[in-house]
Tab-separated table of C-alpha atoms in Angstrom:
chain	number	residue	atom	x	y	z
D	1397	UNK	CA	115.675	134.634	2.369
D	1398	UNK	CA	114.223	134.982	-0.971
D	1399	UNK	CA	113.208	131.522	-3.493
D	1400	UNK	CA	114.000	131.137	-7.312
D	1401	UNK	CA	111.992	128.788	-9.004
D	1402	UNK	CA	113.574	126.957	-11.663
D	1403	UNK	CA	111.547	124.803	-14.268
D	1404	UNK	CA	112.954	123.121	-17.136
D	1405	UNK	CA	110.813	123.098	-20.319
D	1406	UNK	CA	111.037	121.206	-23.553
D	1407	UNK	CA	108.078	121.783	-26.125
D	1408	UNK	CA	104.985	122.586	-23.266
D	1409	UNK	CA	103.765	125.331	-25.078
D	1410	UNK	CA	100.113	124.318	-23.765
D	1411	UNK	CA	101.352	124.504	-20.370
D	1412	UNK	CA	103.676	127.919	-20.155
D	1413	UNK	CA	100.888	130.531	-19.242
D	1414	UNK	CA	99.095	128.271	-16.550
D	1415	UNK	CA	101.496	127.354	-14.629
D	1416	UNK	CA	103.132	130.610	-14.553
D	1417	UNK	CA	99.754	132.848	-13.655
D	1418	UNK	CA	99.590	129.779	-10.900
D	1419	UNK	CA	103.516	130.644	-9.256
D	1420	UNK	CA	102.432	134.281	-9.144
D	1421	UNK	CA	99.451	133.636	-6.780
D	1422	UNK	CA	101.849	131.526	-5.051
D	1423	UNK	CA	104.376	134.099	-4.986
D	1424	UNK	CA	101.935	136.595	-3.008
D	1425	UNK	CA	102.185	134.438	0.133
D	1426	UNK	CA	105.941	133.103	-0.038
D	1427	UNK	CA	109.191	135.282	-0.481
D	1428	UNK	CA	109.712	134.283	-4.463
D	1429	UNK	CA	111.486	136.849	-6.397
D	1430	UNK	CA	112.001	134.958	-9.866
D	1431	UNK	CA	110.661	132.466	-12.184
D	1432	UNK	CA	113.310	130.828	-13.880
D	1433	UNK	CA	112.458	128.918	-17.455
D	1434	UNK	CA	114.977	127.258	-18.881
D	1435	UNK	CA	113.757	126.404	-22.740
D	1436	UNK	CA	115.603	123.650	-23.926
D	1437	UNK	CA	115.546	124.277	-27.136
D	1438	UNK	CA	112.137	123.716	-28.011
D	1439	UNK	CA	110.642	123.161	-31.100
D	1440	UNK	CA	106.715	124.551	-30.740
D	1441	UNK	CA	105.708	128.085	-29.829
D	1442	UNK	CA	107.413	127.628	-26.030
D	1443	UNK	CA	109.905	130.417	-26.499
D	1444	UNK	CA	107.760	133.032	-28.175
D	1445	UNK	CA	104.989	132.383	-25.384
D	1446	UNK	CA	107.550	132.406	-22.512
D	1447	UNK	CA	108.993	135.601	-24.342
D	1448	UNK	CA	105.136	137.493	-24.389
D	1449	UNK	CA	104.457	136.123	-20.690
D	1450	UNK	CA	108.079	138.453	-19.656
D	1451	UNK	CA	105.893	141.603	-20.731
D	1452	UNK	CA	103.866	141.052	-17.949
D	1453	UNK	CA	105.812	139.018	-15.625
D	1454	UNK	CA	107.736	141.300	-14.208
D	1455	UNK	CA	109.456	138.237	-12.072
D	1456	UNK	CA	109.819	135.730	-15.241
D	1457	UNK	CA	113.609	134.765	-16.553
D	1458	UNK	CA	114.192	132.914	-19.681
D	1459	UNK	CA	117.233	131.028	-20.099
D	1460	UNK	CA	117.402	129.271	-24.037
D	1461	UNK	CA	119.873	126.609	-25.159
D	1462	UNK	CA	120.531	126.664	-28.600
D	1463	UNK	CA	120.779	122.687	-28.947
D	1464	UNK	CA	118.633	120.158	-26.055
D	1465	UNK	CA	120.610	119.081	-23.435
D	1466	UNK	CA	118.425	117.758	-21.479
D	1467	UNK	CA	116.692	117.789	-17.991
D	1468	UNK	CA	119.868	117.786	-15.918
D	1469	UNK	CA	121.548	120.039	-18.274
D	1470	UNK	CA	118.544	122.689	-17.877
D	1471	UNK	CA	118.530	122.581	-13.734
D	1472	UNK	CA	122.089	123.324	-13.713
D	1473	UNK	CA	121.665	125.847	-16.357
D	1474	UNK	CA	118.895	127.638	-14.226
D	1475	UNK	CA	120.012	126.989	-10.808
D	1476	UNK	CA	123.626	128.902	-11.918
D	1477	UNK	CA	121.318	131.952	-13.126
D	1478	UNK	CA	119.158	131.766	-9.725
D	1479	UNK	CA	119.890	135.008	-8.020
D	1480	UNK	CA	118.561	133.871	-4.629
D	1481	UNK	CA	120.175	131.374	-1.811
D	1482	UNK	CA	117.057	129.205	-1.868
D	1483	UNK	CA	115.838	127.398	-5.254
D	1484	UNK	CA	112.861	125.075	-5.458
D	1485	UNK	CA	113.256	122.525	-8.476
D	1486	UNK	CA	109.580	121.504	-10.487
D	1487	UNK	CA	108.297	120.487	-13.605
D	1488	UNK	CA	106.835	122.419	-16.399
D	1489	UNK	CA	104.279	120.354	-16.910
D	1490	UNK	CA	102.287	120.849	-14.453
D	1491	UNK	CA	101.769	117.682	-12.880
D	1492	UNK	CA	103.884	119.449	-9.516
D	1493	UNK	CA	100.983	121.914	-7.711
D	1494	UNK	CA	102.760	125.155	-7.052
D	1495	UNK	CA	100.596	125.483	-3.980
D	1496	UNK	CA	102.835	122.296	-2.368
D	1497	UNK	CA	106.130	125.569	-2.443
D	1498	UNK	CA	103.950	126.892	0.527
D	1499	UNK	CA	104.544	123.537	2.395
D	1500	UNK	CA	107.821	123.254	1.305
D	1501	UNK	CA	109.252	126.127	2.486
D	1502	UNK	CA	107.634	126.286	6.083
D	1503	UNK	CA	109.178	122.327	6.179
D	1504	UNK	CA	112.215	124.179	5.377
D	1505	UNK	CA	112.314	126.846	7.788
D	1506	UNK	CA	111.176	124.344	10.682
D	1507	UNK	CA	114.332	121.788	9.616
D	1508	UNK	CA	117.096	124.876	9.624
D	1509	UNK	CA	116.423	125.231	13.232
D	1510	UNK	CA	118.171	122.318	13.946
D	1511	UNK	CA	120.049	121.309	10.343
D	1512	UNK	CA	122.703	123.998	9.007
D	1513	UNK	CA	122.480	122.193	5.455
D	1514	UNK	CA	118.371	121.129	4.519
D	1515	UNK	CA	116.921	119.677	1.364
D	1516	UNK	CA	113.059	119.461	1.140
D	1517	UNK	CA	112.002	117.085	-1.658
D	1518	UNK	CA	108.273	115.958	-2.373
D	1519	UNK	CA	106.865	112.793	-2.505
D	1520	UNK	CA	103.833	112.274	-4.737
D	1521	UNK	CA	100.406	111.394	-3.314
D	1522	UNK	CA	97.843	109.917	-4.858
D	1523	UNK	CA	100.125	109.709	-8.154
D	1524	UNK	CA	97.332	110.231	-10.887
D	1525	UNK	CA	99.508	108.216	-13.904
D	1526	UNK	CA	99.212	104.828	-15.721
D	1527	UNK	CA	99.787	101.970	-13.690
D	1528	UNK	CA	102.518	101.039	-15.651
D	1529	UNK	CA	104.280	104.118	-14.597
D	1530	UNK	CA	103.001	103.347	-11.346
D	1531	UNK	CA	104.437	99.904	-10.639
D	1532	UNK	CA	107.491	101.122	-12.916
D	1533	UNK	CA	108.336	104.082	-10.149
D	1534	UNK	CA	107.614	101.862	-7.390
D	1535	UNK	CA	110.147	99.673	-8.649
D	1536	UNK	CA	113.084	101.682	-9.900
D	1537	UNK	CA	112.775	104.015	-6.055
D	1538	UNK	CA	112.699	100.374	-4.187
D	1539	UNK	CA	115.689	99.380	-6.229
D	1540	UNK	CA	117.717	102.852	-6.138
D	1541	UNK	CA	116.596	103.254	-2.052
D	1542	UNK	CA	118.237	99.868	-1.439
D	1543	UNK	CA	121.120	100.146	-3.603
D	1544	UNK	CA	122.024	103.698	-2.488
D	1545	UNK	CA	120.447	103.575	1.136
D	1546	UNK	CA	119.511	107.056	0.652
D	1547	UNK	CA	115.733	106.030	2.283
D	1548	UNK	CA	113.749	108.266	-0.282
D	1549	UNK	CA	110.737	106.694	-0.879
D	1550	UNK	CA	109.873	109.168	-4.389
D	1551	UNK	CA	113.207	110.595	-5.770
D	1552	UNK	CA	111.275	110.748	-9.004
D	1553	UNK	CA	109.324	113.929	-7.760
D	1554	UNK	CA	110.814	116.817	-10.069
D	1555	UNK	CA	109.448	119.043	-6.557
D	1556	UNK	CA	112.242	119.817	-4.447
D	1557	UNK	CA	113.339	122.574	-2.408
D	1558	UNK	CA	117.452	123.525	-1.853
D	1559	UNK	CA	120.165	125.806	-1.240
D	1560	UNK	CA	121.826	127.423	-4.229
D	1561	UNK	CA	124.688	126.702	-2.977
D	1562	UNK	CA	124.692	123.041	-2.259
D	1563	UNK	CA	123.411	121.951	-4.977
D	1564	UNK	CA	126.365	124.082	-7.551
D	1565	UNK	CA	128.722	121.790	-5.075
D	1566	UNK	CA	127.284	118.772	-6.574
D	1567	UNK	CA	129.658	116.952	-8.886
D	1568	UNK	CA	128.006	117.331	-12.598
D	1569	UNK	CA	126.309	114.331	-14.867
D	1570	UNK	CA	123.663	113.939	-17.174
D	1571	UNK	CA	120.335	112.245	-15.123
D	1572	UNK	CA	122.380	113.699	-11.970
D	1573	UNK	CA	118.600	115.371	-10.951
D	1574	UNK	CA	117.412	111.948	-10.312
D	1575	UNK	CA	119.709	110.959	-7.512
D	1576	UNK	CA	119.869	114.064	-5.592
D	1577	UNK	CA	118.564	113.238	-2.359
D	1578	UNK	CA	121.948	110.732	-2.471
D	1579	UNK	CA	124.105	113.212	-3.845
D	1580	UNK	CA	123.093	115.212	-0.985
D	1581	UNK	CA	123.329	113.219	1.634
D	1582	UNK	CA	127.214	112.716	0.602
D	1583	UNK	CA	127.208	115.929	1.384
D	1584	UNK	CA	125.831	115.914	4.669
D	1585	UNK	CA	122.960	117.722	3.778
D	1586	UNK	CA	119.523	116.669	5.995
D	1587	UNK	CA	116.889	115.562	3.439
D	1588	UNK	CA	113.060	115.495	4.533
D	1589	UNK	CA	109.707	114.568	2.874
D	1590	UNK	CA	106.682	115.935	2.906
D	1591	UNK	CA	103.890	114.725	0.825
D	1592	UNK	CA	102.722	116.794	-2.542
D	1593	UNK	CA	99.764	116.603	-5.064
D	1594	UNK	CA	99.923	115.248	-8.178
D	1595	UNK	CA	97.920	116.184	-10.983
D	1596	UNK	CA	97.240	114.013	-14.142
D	1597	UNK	CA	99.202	115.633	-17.585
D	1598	UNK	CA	96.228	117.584	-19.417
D	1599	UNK	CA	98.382	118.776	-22.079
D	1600	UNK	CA	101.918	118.223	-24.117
D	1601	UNK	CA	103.324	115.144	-23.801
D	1602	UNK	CA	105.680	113.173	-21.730
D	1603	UNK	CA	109.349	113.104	-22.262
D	1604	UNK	CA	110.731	109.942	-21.228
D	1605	UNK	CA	109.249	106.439	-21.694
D	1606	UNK	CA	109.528	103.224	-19.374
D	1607	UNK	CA	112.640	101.456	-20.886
D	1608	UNK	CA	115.005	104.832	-21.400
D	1609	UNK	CA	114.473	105.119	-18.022
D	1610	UNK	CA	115.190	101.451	-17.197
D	1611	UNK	CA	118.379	100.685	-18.262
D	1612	UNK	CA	119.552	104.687	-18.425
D	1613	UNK	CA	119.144	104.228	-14.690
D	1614	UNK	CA	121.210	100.935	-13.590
D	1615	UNK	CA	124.328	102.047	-15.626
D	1616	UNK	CA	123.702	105.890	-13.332
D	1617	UNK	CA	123.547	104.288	-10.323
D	1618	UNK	CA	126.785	102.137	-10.846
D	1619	UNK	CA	128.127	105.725	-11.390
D	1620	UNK	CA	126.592	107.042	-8.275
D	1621	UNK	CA	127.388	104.753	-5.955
D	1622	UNK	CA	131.037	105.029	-6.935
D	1623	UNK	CA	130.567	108.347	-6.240
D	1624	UNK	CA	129.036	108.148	-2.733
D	1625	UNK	CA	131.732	105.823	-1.991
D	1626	UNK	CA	134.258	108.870	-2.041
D	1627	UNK	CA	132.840	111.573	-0.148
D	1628	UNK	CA	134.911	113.629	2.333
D	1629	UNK	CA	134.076	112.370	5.792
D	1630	UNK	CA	131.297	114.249	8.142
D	1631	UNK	CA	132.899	117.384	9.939
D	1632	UNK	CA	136.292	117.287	7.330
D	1633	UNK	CA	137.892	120.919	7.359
D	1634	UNK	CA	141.172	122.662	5.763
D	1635	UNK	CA	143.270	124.548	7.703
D	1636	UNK	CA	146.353	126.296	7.046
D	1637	UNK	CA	149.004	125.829	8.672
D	1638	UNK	CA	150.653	128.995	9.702
């Protein structure tokens, strides 16, 4: 079983080279093959930096869009050009610790045992942001958890780990990345935390403030939960009939 990473970036020039000299230490002690970037159509120096880090990067993919699409939009995008079974979902700004994949994958390994259909996701310790994006979190997870009974205490941690395949079964959306854990669990799929590090933002800026992600995320969840309410039931199979 081999991992692709795939990390969404949108104008973290600052951030590009760090992160990625951090996934190849990484890589020496778990079974990654590629580093996926998927440049969504930045406006700084990200694409020329990502293009000089491919020199010597032997593992590093760059997938471009020519207009932003967004975070949703750039997951898809790099989890359909992921040549491996396993992909583990993080941010680019490096607030995620590449050194939680380690844990992530051995939680992974441990759950297939007895799950044929796993999802690892993080949940953020010791979350080093404002408290206003504290209590803000806290409150949109406690409202999503109860609404969608999906009983994941951090959905908002970009650091997840999944099978290729599962997740291209999803149903599509824009902010879809936010309620995968639900999504998932639609599907059947086991989901399990583990707890990750979070670092504080040293560089670039962040994307999304407190009220697009307010009210963007009660009008999603009215979508979602219509959507959970029409899954297939547990063990459903076609057969032909011959």
């Amino acid at each position: 079983m081999m991992i692709s990473i795939v990390i969404p970036v949108f104008n973290e020039e600052e951030n590009i080279q760090p992160l990625i000299e951090e996934l190849v230490a990484v890589a020496a002690h778990t079974p990654i093959s590629e580093i996926i970037y998927i440049d969504d159509a930045s406006t700084d120096k990200t694409a020329s930096i990502l293009k000089e880090m491919q020199k010597t990067v032997p593992a590093l993919r760059v997938v471009r869009h020519p207009i932003r699409a967004g975070q949703s939009a750039a997951f898809m995008s790099g989890v359909r050009a992921a040549g491996n079974s396993v992909v583990v979902l993080m941010d680019g700004d490096r607030q995620n610790d590449p050194q939680d994949i380690i844990q992530l994958y051995e939680e992974y390994q441990q759950s297939s045992k007895s799950y044929p259909k796993v999802m690892v996701v993080g949940r953020r310790h010791k979350r080093q942001d404002t408290m206003m994006r504290k209590l803000s979190s806290r409150w949109a997870n406690g409202i999503r958890s109860w609404f969608l009974k999906d009983h994941i205490s951090d959905t908002g941690c970009s650091l997840k780990l999944i099978r290729r395949e599962d997740y291209l079964r999803l149903p599509y959306f824009n902010h879809m990345h936010r309620f995968l854990p639900a999504l998932l669990i639609r599907d059947h799929v086991h989901v399990v935390e583990v707890d990750v590090s979070h670092r504080a933002r040293v560089a670039g800026k962040s994307k999304y403030g407190f009220w697009n992600r307010v009210w963007v995320g009660i009008v999603d969840l009215i979508g979602v939960k219509w959507l959970l309410n029409r899954g297939l039931p547990k063990g459903f199979t076609t057969q032909e009939q011959l």
